[in-house]
Amino acid sequence: MINNILFMNGYGAYVWLSFAFTFLACAVVYYKTYKTLKKYEKDFAKELVKLSGSKRRLILEKSKVASQVFASYKNSI
Amino acid sequence: MFYLISPSKVFNLIEKLINFINSIFFLLLIVALTFALILSPPDYLQGDSVRIMYIHVPSAWIGLGSFTAIALLSILNFTLKIKNLNMISKSLAPIGLLFTCIAIVTGSLWGQPTWGTWWAWDARISSMVVLSIFYILLILTHKFILEDFKANKIFNILAIIGLINVPIIKYSVDWWNTLHQPSSINLLKGSSSIHPSMLLPLILMLLVLLLYCALIFLMKYKTEIIKIKKKNIKRI
């Protein structure tokens, strides 16, 4: 049974290589996309931290995106 | 209607969708892989090498579908001038490139045991290579042209030009003599010549890969929204 799944009557190398390549490529793209998202979230939150208190409050009140990114950044530190 | 896809409206929803996809993805992946690698029967001619189809075919569909979506969004963008559509197109391009490359590589791995060659410049394969070149050009447009308006314009023009290649890919197996067999599934008619025992893993793998695409798209779209908000931080 396990031999059949592994060797697939001589086609195992082609089949497993296809699946391995696909999952490796997908994993690399996922990792890169996730890293980039986190980097931009962090940079955006840092920009907000740099602002004066009143200006930051105004931005967080006006922009839902800013308030959510800032909240998740505060939770992560 | 386009108000509904405004970044502020969808930002909260994006996070919820990402969490939902993450929660079901691995379960569905295991089920799909079990069907694709263990439970589905070997083909009477191709033997077990037919299992490559469960990766190759959905990847080709996604590569082709993403480009069609990008091109249609570009046409809409030219007529309606909606900024969000550019962000959606920009987020779709890397996904399309990834799956076009997967389709080409797995096709090559399938070609060796089936046709006896890793590569042939037949109409279907050549037009898929052209598709990947269009994807690379689209991605490079935003990498090298820093002015957003100009980059978006070139991106849209390239996408519309590239749309000519889509029917060529689809009908290449009917118009020319190629190594590829004619399509076994007609999405328009809803008919298929594939046996249900092979159709089920194909559909399951398509579903898994589509969920993966949705996950990457949502993360990329979220990144694009944050990039714009960061640029506008002084104007908020």
mmCIF file of C-alpha atoms in Angstrom:
data_model
loop_
_atom_site.group_PDB
_atom_site.id
_atom_site.type_symbol
_atom_site.label_atom_id
_atom_site.label_comp_id
_atom_site.label_asym_id
_atom_site.label_seq_id
_atom_site.Cartn_x
_atom_site.Cartn_y
_atom_site.Cartn_z
ATOM 1 C CA MET A 1 0.000 0.000 0.000
ATOM 2 C CA ILE A 2 2.688 2.508 1.075
ATOM 3 C CA ASN A 3 4.955 1.347 -1.756
ATOM 4 C CA ASN A 4 2.103 1.922 -4.202
ATOM 5 C CA ILE A 5 1.546 5.456 -2.910
ATOM 6 C CA LEU A 6 5.269 6.257 -2.979
ATOM 7 C CA PHE A 7 6.299 4.723 -6.300
ATOM 8 C CA MET A 8 2.967 4.878 -8.198
ATOM 9 C CA ASN A 9 4.059 2.209 -10.693
ATOM 10 C CA GLY A 10 7.128 4.163 -11.754
ATOM 11 C CA TYR A 11 5.415 7.573 -11.974
ATOM 12 C CA GLY A 12 6.018 8.502 -8.305
ATOM 13 C CA ALA A 13 8.949 10.839 -8.983
ATOM 14 C CA TYR A 14 6.942 12.911 -11.500
ATOM 15 C CA VAL A 15 3.809 13.062 -9.360
ATOM 16 C CA TRP A 16 5.545 13.840 -6.061
ATOM 17 C CA LEU A 17 7.829 16.400 -7.701
ATOM 18 C CA SER A 18 4.783 18.174 -9.186
ATOM 19 C CA PHE A 19 3.000 18.345 -5.837
ATOM 20 C CA ALA A 20 6.185 19.291 -3.947
ATOM 21 C CA PHE A 21 7.013 22.089 -6.407
ATOM 22 C CA THR A 22 3.466 23.457 -6.157
ATOM 23 C CA PHE A 23 3.389 23.450 -2.365
ATOM 24 C CA LEU A 24 6.871 24.900 -2.071
ATOM 25 C CA ALA A 25 6.056 27.723 -4.518
ATOM 26 C CA CYS A 26 2.769 28.433 -2.723
ATOM 27 C CA ALA A 27 4.478 28.409 0.690
ATOM 28 C CA VAL A 28 7.168 30.862 -0.479
ATOM 29 C CA VAL A 29 4.563 33.246 -1.941
ATOM 30 C CA TYR A 30 2.451 33.007 1.236
ATOM 31 C CA TYR A 31 5.468 33.735 3.459
ATOM 32 C CA LYS A 32 6.580 36.702 1.332
ATOM 33 C CA THR A 33 3.060 38.159 1.157
ATOM 34 C CA TYR A 34 2.554 37.764 4.923
ATOM 35 C CA LYS A 35 5.931 39.359 5.712
ATOM 36 C CA THR A 36 5.231 42.311 3.409
ATOM 37 C CA LEU A 37 1.791 42.863 4.983
ATOM 38 C CA LYS A 38 3.240 42.831 8.508
ATOM 39 C CA LYS A 39 6.056 45.198 7.456
ATOM 40 C CA TYR A 40 3.593 47.746 6.037
ATOM 41 C CA GLU A 41 1.323 47.433 9.093
ATOM 42 C CA LYS A 42 4.302 48.105 11.354
ATOM 43 C CA ASP A 43 5.556 51.037 9.258
ATOM 44 C CA PHE A 44 2.079 52.578 9.168
ATOM 45 C CA ALA A 45 1.652 52.232 12.940
ATOM 46 C CA LYS A 46 5.105 53.743 13.494
ATOM 47 C CA GLU A 47 4.126 56.761 11.349
ATOM 48 C CA LEU A 48 1.070 57.182 13.574
ATOM 49 C CA VAL A 49 3.161 56.928 16.745
ATOM 50 C CA LYS A 50 5.432 59.720 15.444
ATOM 51 C CA LEU A 51 2.476 62.147 15.185
ATOM 52 C CA SER A 52 1.434 64.432 18.015
ATOM 53 C CA GLY A 53 -1.248 63.050 20.373
ATOM 54 C CA SER A 54 -4.078 65.288 19.117
ATOM 55 C CA LYS A 55 -3.317 64.663 15.452
ATOM 56 C CA ARG A 56 -3.087 60.902 16.034
ATOM 57 C CA ARG A 57 -6.434 60.919 17.871
ATOM 58 C CA LEU A 58 -8.022 62.821 14.983
ATOM 59 C CA ILE A 59 -6.678 60.328 12.431
ATOM 60 C CA LEU A 60 -7.750 57.307 14.483
ATOM 61 C CA GLU A 61 -11.255 58.767 14.838
ATOM 62 C CA LYS A 62 -11.580 59.562 11.128
ATOM 63 C CA SER A 63 -9.996 56.463 9.583
ATOM 64 C CA LYS A 64 -11.232 52.959 10.376
ATOM 65 C CA VAL A 65 -8.210 51.472 8.601
ATOM 66 C CA ALA A 66 -5.786 53.508 10.702
ATOM 67 C CA SER A 67 -7.534 52.622 13.955
ATOM 68 C CA GLN A 68 -7.574 48.892 13.155
ATOM 69 C CA VAL A 69 -3.931 48.768 12.077
ATOM 70 C CA PHE A 70 -2.904 50.783 15.123
ATOM 71 C CA ALA A 71 -4.916 48.508 17.453
ATOM 72 C CA SER A 72 -3.364 45.328 16.028
ATOM 73 C CA TYR A 73 0.122 46.910 16.268
ATOM 74 C CA LYS A 74 -0.478 47.816 19.922
ATOM 75 C CA ASN A 75 -1.655 44.251 20.623
ATOM 76 C CA SER A 76 1.442 42.794 18.988
ATOM 77 C CA ILE A 77 3.925 44.766 21.141
ATOM 78 C CA MET B 1 -22.204 49.491 -6.180
ATOM 79 C CA PHE B 2 -18.464 50.311 -6.244
ATOM 80 C CA TYR B 3 -18.919 52.184 -2.959
ATOM 81 C CA LEU B 4 -19.304 48.750 -1.353
ATOM 82 C CA ILE B 5 -15.751 47.767 -2.301
ATOM 83 C CA SER B 6 -14.195 50.957 -0.940
ATOM 84 C CA PRO B 7 -11.088 50.143 1.178
ATOM 85 C CA SER B 8 -12.567 51.456 4.446
ATOM 86 C CA LYS B 9 -15.709 49.364 3.985
ATOM 87 C CA VAL B 10 -13.936 46.094 3.229
ATOM 88 C CA PHE B 11 -10.912 46.395 5.527
ATOM 89 C CA ASN B 12 -12.669 44.870 8.532
ATOM 90 C CA LEU B 13 -14.217 42.155 6.365
ATOM 91 C CA ILE B 14 -10.790 41.223 4.949
ATOM 92 C CA GLU B 15 -9.483 40.262 8.399
ATOM 93 C CA LYS B 16 -12.564 38.120 9.084
ATOM 94 C CA LEU B 17 -12.279 36.398 5.702
ATOM 95 C CA ILE B 18 -8.562 35.661 6.221
ATOM 96 C CA ASN B 19 -9.347 34.044 9.595
ATOM 97 C CA PHE B 20 -12.208 32.021 8.087
ATOM 98 C CA ILE B 21 -10.066 30.718 5.196
ATOM 99 C CA ASN B 22 -7.224 29.858 7.603
ATOM 100 C CA SER B 23 -9.640 27.849 9.749
ATOM 101 C CA ILE B 24 -10.923 25.597 6.939
ATOM 102 C CA PHE B 25 -7.963 25.525 4.572
ATOM 103 C CA PHE B 26 -5.873 22.681 6.028
ATOM 104 C CA LEU B 27 -8.845 20.395 6.558
ATOM 105 C CA LEU B 28 -9.914 20.832 2.938
ATOM 106 C CA LEU B 29 -6.313 20.428 1.752
ATOM 107 C CA ILE B 30 -5.974 17.058 3.518
ATOM 108 C CA VAL B 31 -9.290 15.818 2.067
ATOM 109 C CA ALA B 32 -8.352 16.973 -1.447
ATOM 110 C CA LEU B 33 -4.854 15.422 -1.259
ATOM 111 C CA THR B 34 -6.281 12.124 0.005
ATOM 112 C CA PHE B 35 -8.585 11.956 -3.017
ATOM 113 C CA ALA B 36 -5.943 13.161 -5.488
ATOM 114 C CA LEU B 37 -3.054 10.958 -4.337
ATOM 115 C CA ILE B 38 -4.701 7.880 -2.830
ATOM 116 C CA LEU B 39 -8.396 7.356 -3.528
ATOM 117 C CA SER B 40 -8.708 8.363 -7.192
ATOM 118 C CA PRO B 41 -7.993 5.563 -9.700
ATOM 119 C CA PRO B 42 -5.075 5.572 -12.160
ATOM 120 C CA ASP B 43 -5.892 6.329 -15.800
ATOM 121 C CA TYR B 44 -6.174 3.314 -18.137
ATOM 122 C CA LEU B 45 -3.599 4.843 -20.523
ATOM 123 C CA GLN B 46 -1.492 7.243 -18.467
ATOM 124 C CA GLY B 47 -1.430 5.234 -15.251
ATOM 125 C CA ASP B 48 -0.667 7.139 -12.045
ATOM 126 C CA SER B 49 0.919 10.077 -13.905
ATOM 127 C CA VAL B 50 -2.656 11.332 -14.397
ATOM 128 C CA ARG B 51 -2.538 12.546 -10.757
ATOM 129 C CA ILE B 52 -0.461 15.516 -11.965
ATOM 130 C CA MET B 53 -3.683 16.685 -13.634
ATOM 131 C CA TYR B 54 -5.122 17.545 -10.182
ATOM 132 C CA ILE B 55 -2.484 20.280 -9.847
ATOM 133 C CA HIS B 56 -1.811 21.160 -13.473
ATOM 134 C CA VAL B 57 -5.372 21.754 -14.699
ATOM 135 C CA PRO B 58 -6.659 23.931 -11.800
ATOM 136 C CA SER B 59 -3.415 25.953 -11.930
ATOM 137 C CA ALA B 60 -3.867 26.617 -15.649
ATOM 138 C CA TRP B 61 -7.512 27.613 -15.072
ATOM 139 C CA ILE B 62 -6.512 30.020 -12.295
ATOM 140 C CA GLY B 63 -3.673 31.505 -14.374
ATOM 141 C CA LEU B 64 -6.037 32.090 -17.278
ATOM 142 C CA GLY B 65 -8.950 33.244 -15.104
ATOM 143 C CA SER B 66 -6.823 35.754 -13.192
ATOM 144 C CA PHE B 67 -5.608 37.362 -16.410
ATOM 145 C CA THR B 68 -9.147 37.553 -17.788
ATOM 146 C CA ALA B 69 -10.280 39.204 -14.533
ATOM 147 C CA ILE B 70 -7.364 41.678 -14.640
ATOM 148 C CA ALA B 71 -8.109 42.562 -18.275
ATOM 149 C CA LEU B 72 -11.840 43.039 -17.617
ATOM 150 C CA LEU B 73 -11.072 45.197 -14.569
ATOM 151 C CA SER B 74 -8.686 47.242 -16.733
ATOM 152 C CA ILE B 75 -11.420 47.822 -19.319
ATOM 153 C CA LEU B 76 -13.804 48.843 -16.518
ATOM 154 C CA ASN B 77 -11.133 51.102 -15.069
ATOM 155 C CA PHE B 78 -10.609 52.860 -18.405
ATOM 156 C CA THR B 79 -14.319 53.565 -18.696
ATOM 157 C CA LEU B 80 -15.274 54.218 -15.048
ATOM 158 C CA LYS B 81 -11.949 55.465 -13.558
ATOM 159 C CA ILE B 82 -12.245 53.693 -10.204
ATOM 160 C CA LYS B 83 -9.001 53.558 -8.203
ATOM 161 C CA ASN B 84 -9.988 50.423 -6.267
ATOM 162 C CA LEU B 85 -10.098 48.382 -9.452
ATOM 163 C CA ASN B 86 -6.398 49.082 -9.975
ATOM 164 C CA MET B 87 -5.640 47.872 -6.468
ATOM 165 C CA ILE B 88 -7.603 44.667 -7.139
ATOM 166 C CA SER B 89 -5.820 44.082 -10.474
ATOM 167 C CA LYS B 90 -2.420 44.757 -8.914
ATOM 168 C CA SER B 91 -3.166 42.223 -6.152
ATOM 169 C CA LEU B 92 -4.281 39.574 -8.665
ATOM 170 C CA ALA B 93 -1.202 39.719 -10.925
ATOM 171 C CA PRO B 94 1.295 37.827 -8.675
ATOM 172 C CA ILE B 95 -1.295 35.080 -8.066
ATOM 173 C CA GLY B 96 -1.796 34.691 -11.804
ATOM 174 C CA LEU B 97 1.964 34.528 -12.406
ATOM 175 C CA LEU B 98 2.438 31.924 -9.664
ATOM 176 C CA PHE B 99 -0.236 29.604 -11.052
ATOM 177 C CA THR B 100 0.810 30.081 -14.679
ATOM 178 C CA CYS B 101 4.364 29.046 -13.687
ATOM 179 C CA ILE B 102 2.997 26.067 -11.710
ATOM 180 C CA ALA B 103 0.936 25.021 -14.757
ATOM 181 C CA ILE B 104 4.009 25.238 -17.009
ATOM 182 C CA VAL B 105 6.326 23.326 -14.632
ATOM 183 C CA THR B 106 3.818 20.595 -13.731
ATOM 184 C CA GLY B 107 2.903 20.356 -17.429
ATOM 185 C CA SER B 108 6.551 19.695 -18.194
ATOM 186 C CA LEU B 109 6.693 17.037 -15.455
ATOM 187 C CA TRP B 110 3.552 15.436 -16.900
ATOM 188 C CA GLY B 111 4.875 15.685 -20.464
ATOM 189 C CA GLN B 112 7.942 13.517 -19.866
ATOM 190 C CA PRO B 113 6.107 10.281 -18.902
ATOM 191 C CA THR B 114 3.150 10.960 -21.234
ATOM 192 C CA TRP B 115 4.665 12.379 -24.429
ATOM 193 C CA GLY B 116 8.303 11.379 -23.836
ATOM 194 C CA THR B 117 9.526 14.978 -23.743
ATOM 195 C CA TRP B 118 9.889 17.668 -21.081
ATOM 196 C CA TRP B 119 9.148 20.493 -23.483
ATOM 197 C CA ALA B 120 7.629 21.143 -26.905
ATOM 198 C CA TRP B 121 6.930 24.505 -28.493
ATOM 199 C CA ASP B 122 3.333 23.603 -29.282
ATOM 200 C CA ALA B 123 0.594 26.245 -29.472
ATOM 201 C CA ARG B 124 -0.830 25.696 -25.960
ATOM 202 C CA ILE B 125 2.532 25.694 -24.162
ATOM 203 C CA SER B 126 3.881 28.651 -26.158
ATOM 204 C CA SER B 127 0.764 30.732 -25.493
ATOM 205 C CA MET B 128 1.039 29.911 -21.759
ATOM 206 C CA VAL B 129 4.649 31.170 -21.835
ATOM 207 C CA VAL B 130 3.385 34.366 -23.499
ATOM 208 C CA LEU B 131 0.815 34.669 -20.674
ATOM 209 C CA SER B 132 3.551 34.403 -18.036
ATOM 210 C CA ILE B 133 5.554 37.114 -19.875
ATOM 211 C CA PHE B 134 2.493 39.397 -19.750
ATOM 212 C CA TYR B 135 2.177 38.747 -16.009
ATOM 213 C CA ILE B 136 5.864 39.589 -15.492
ATOM 214 C CA LEU B 137 5.429 42.824 -17.479
ATOM 215 C CA LEU B 138 2.378 43.767 -15.376
ATOM 216 C CA ILE B 139 4.271 43.219 -12.121
ATOM 217 C CA LEU B 140 7.373 45.054 -13.370
ATOM 218 C CA THR B 141 5.224 48.041 -14.380
ATOM 219 C CA HIS B 142 4.457 48.789 -10.732
ATOM 220 C CA LYS B 143 8.002 47.957 -9.625
ATOM 221 C CA PHE B 144 9.786 50.311 -12.010
ATOM 222 C CA ILE B 145 7.306 53.110 -12.715
ATOM 223 C CA LEU B 146 7.017 55.062 -9.502
ATOM 224 C CA GLU B 147 4.340 57.512 -10.664
ATOM 225 C CA ASP B 148 1.055 55.748 -9.820
ATOM 226 C CA PHE B 149 -1.092 57.294 -12.555
ATOM 227 C CA LYS B 150 1.392 56.403 -15.298
ATOM 228 C CA ALA B 151 2.009 52.898 -13.889
ATOM 229 C CA ASN B 152 -1.728 52.175 -13.711
ATOM 230 C CA LYS B 153 -2.252 53.391 -17.270
ATOM 231 C CA ILE B 154 0.529 51.174 -18.674
ATOM 232 C CA PHE B 155 -0.690 48.247 -16.520
ATOM 233 C CA ASN B 156 -4.221 48.608 -17.950
ATOM 234 C CA ILE B 157 -2.997 48.904 -21.551
ATOM 235 C CA LEU B 158 -0.789 45.805 -21.167
ATOM 236 C CA ALA B 159 -3.662 43.841 -19.622
ATOM 237 C CA ILE B 160 -6.011 44.746 -22.466
ATOM 238 C CA ILE B 161 -3.398 43.832 -25.106
ATOM 239 C CA GLY B 162 -2.741 40.553 -23.264
ATOM 240 C CA LEU B 163 -6.441 39.699 -23.387
ATOM 241 C CA ILE B 164 -5.918 38.751 -27.067
ATOM 242 C CA ASN B 165 -3.807 35.818 -25.825
ATOM 243 C CA VAL B 166 -6.607 34.358 -23.654
ATOM 244 C CA PRO B 167 -8.804 32.932 -26.459
ATOM 245 C CA ILE B 168 -5.601 31.784 -28.211
ATOM 246 C CA ILE B 169 -4.722 29.687 -25.134
ATOM 247 C CA LYS B 170 -8.268 28.378 -24.786
ATOM 248 C CA TYR B 171 -8.774 27.395 -28.442
ATOM 249 C CA SER B 172 -5.154 26.580 -29.377
ATOM 250 C CA VAL B 173 -5.903 22.853 -29.038
ATOM 251 C CA ASP B 174 -8.770 23.179 -31.554
ATOM 252 C CA TRP B 175 -7.122 25.595 -34.001
ATOM 253 C CA TRP B 176 -3.744 23.854 -34.315
ATOM 254 C CA ASN B 177 -2.379 20.315 -34.135
ATOM 255 C CA THR B 178 -0.825 20.211 -30.694
ATOM 256 C CA LEU B 179 0.422 17.580 -28.277
ATOM 257 C CA HIS B 180 -2.337 18.658 -25.903
ATOM 258 C CA GLN B 181 -5.641 16.828 -26.030
ATOM 259 C CA PRO B 182 -8.836 18.902 -26.588
ATOM 260 C CA SER B 183 -10.475 20.152 -23.391
ATOM 261 C CA SER B 184 -12.329 17.487 -21.379
ATOM 262 C CA ILE B 185 -14.494 19.947 -19.453
ATOM 263 C CA ASN B 186 -16.736 22.568 -21.019
ATOM 264 C CA LEU B 187 -17.515 25.138 -18.348
ATOM 265 C CA LEU B 188 -19.990 26.983 -20.579
ATOM 266 C CA LYS B 189 -22.067 23.888 -21.347
ATOM 267 C CA GLY B 190 -21.394 22.328 -17.939
ATOM 268 C CA SER B 191 -20.403 19.052 -19.610
ATOM 269 C CA SER B 192 -17.420 16.805 -18.844
ATOM 270 C CA SER B 193 -15.922 13.653 -20.326
ATOM 271 C CA ILE B 194 -13.972 12.938 -17.112
ATOM 272 C CA HIS B 195 -15.195 10.069 -14.930
ATOM 273 C CA PRO B 196 -16.731 11.254 -11.601
ATOM 274 C CA SER B 197 -14.016 9.380 -9.644
ATOM 275 C CA MET B 198 -11.462 11.749 -11.226
ATOM 276 C CA LEU B 199 -13.711 14.789 -11.452
ATOM 277 C CA LEU B 200 -14.245 14.934 -7.670
ATOM 278 C CA PRO B 201 -10.523 15.262 -6.739
ATOM 279 C CA LEU B 202 -10.110 17.776 -9.573
ATOM 280 C CA ILE B 203 -12.915 19.933 -8.163
ATOM 281 C CA LEU B 204 -11.592 19.542 -4.599
ATOM 282 C CA MET B 205 -8.071 20.585 -5.616
ATOM 283 C CA LEU B 206 -9.527 23.525 -7.559
ATOM 284 C CA LEU B 207 -11.400 24.583 -4.420
ATOM 285 C CA VAL B 208 -8.254 24.349 -2.271
ATOM 286 C CA LEU B 209 -6.197 26.361 -4.753
ATOM 287 C CA LEU B 210 -8.966 28.955 -5.072
ATOM 288 C CA LEU B 211 -9.037 29.338 -1.283
ATOM 289 C CA TYR B 212 -5.266 29.802 -1.325
ATOM 290 C CA CYS B 213 -5.670 32.445 -4.063
ATOM 291 C CA ALA B 214 -8.315 34.226 -1.992
ATOM 292 C CA LEU B 215 -5.971 34.232 1.009
ATOM 293 C CA ILE B 216 -3.064 35.707 -0.955
ATOM 294 C CA PHE B 217 -5.353 38.182 -2.723
ATOM 295 C CA LEU B 218 -6.821 39.424 0.575
ATOM 296 C CA MET B 219 -3.384 39.877 2.141
ATOM 297 C CA LYS B 220 -2.102 41.704 -0.940
ATOM 298 C CA TYR B 221 -5.230 43.897 -1.130
ATOM 299 C CA LYS B 222 -4.860 44.742 2.562
ATOM 300 C CA THR B 223 -1.209 45.690 1.938
ATOM 301 C CA GLU B 224 -2.261 47.948 -0.953
ATOM 302 C CA ILE B 225 -4.872 49.678 1.236
ATOM 303 C CA ILE B 226 -2.289 50.284 3.981
ATOM 304 C CA LYS B 227 0.220 51.616 1.407
ATOM 305 C CA ILE B 228 -2.340 54.188 0.212
ATOM 306 C CA LYS B 229 -3.394 55.144 3.739
ATOM 307 C CA LYS B 230 0.261 55.593 4.652
ATOM 308 C CA LYS B 231 0.773 57.914 1.696
ATOM 309 C CA ASN B 232 -2.327 59.883 2.659
ATOM 310 C CA ILE B 233 -1.581 60.016 6.386
ATOM 311 C CA LYS B 234 -0.854 63.759 6.259
ATOM 312 C CA ARG B 235 -4.097 64.451 4.377
ATOM 313 C CA ILE B 236 -6.398 62.447 6.699
#
